[in-house]
XYZ file of N, CA and C in Angstrom:
117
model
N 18.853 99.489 48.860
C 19.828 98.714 48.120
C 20.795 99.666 47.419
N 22.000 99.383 47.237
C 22.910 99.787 46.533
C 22.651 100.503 45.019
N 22.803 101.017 44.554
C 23.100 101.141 42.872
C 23.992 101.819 42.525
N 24.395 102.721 41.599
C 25.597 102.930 40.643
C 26.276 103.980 41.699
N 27.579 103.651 41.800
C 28.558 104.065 42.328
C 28.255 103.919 43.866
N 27.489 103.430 44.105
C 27.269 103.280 45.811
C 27.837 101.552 46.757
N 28.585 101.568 47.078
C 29.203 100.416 47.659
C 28.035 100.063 49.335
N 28.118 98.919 49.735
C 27.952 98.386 50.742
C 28.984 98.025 52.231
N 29.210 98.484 53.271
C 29.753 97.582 54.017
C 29.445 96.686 54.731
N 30.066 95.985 55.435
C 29.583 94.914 56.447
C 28.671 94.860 56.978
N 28.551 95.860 58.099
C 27.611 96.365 58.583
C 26.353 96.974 58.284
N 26.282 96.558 56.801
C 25.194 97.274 55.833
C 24.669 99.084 55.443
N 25.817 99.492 56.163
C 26.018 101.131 55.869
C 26.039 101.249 54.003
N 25.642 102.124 53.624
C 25.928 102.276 52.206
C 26.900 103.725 52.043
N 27.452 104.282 51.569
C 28.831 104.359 51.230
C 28.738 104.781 49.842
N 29.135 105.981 49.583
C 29.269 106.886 47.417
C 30.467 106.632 47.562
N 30.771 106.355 46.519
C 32.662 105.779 45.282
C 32.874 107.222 45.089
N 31.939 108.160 44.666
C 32.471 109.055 43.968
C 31.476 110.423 44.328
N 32.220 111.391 44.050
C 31.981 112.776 44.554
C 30.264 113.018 43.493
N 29.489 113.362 44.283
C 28.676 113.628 43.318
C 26.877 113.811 43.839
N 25.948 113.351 42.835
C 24.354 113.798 43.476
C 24.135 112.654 43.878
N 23.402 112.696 44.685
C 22.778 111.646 45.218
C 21.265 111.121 44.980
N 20.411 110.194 44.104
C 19.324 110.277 43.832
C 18.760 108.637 44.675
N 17.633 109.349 44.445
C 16.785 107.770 45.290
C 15.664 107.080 44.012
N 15.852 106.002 43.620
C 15.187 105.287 42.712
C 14.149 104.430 43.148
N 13.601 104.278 41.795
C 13.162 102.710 42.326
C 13.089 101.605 41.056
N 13.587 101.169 41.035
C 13.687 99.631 40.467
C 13.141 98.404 40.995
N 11.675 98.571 40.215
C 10.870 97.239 40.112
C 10.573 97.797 41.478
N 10.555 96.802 42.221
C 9.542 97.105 43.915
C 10.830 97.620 44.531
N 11.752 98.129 44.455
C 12.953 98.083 45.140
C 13.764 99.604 45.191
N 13.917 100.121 46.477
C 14.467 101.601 46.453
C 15.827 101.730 46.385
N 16.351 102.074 45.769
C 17.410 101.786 44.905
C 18.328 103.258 45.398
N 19.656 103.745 45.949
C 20.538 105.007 46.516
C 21.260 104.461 45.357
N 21.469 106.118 44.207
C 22.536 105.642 43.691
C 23.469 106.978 43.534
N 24.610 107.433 43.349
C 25.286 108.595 43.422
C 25.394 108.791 41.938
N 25.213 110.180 40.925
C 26.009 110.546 39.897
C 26.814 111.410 39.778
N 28.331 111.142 38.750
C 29.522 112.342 39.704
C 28.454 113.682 39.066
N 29.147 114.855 39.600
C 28.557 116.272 39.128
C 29.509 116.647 38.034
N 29.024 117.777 37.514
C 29.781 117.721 36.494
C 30.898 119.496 36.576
């Protein structure tokens, strides 16, 4: 699933907004891609 700064397309590709790290979460039962910019 999506999270912060990470968009979705159509085709369900996921896609970073912004230049930066990339971490893998999890929220609740749910694996969560989210990008933070670098600094």
């Amino acid at each position: 699933h999506p999270g912060r700064n990470v968009g979705r397309g159509k085709d369900d590709t996921l896609f970073s907004q912004v230049d930066g790290v990339v971490k893998f979460e999890r929220i609740r039962a749910r694996s969560v891609i989210s990008v933070y910019p670098s600094e």
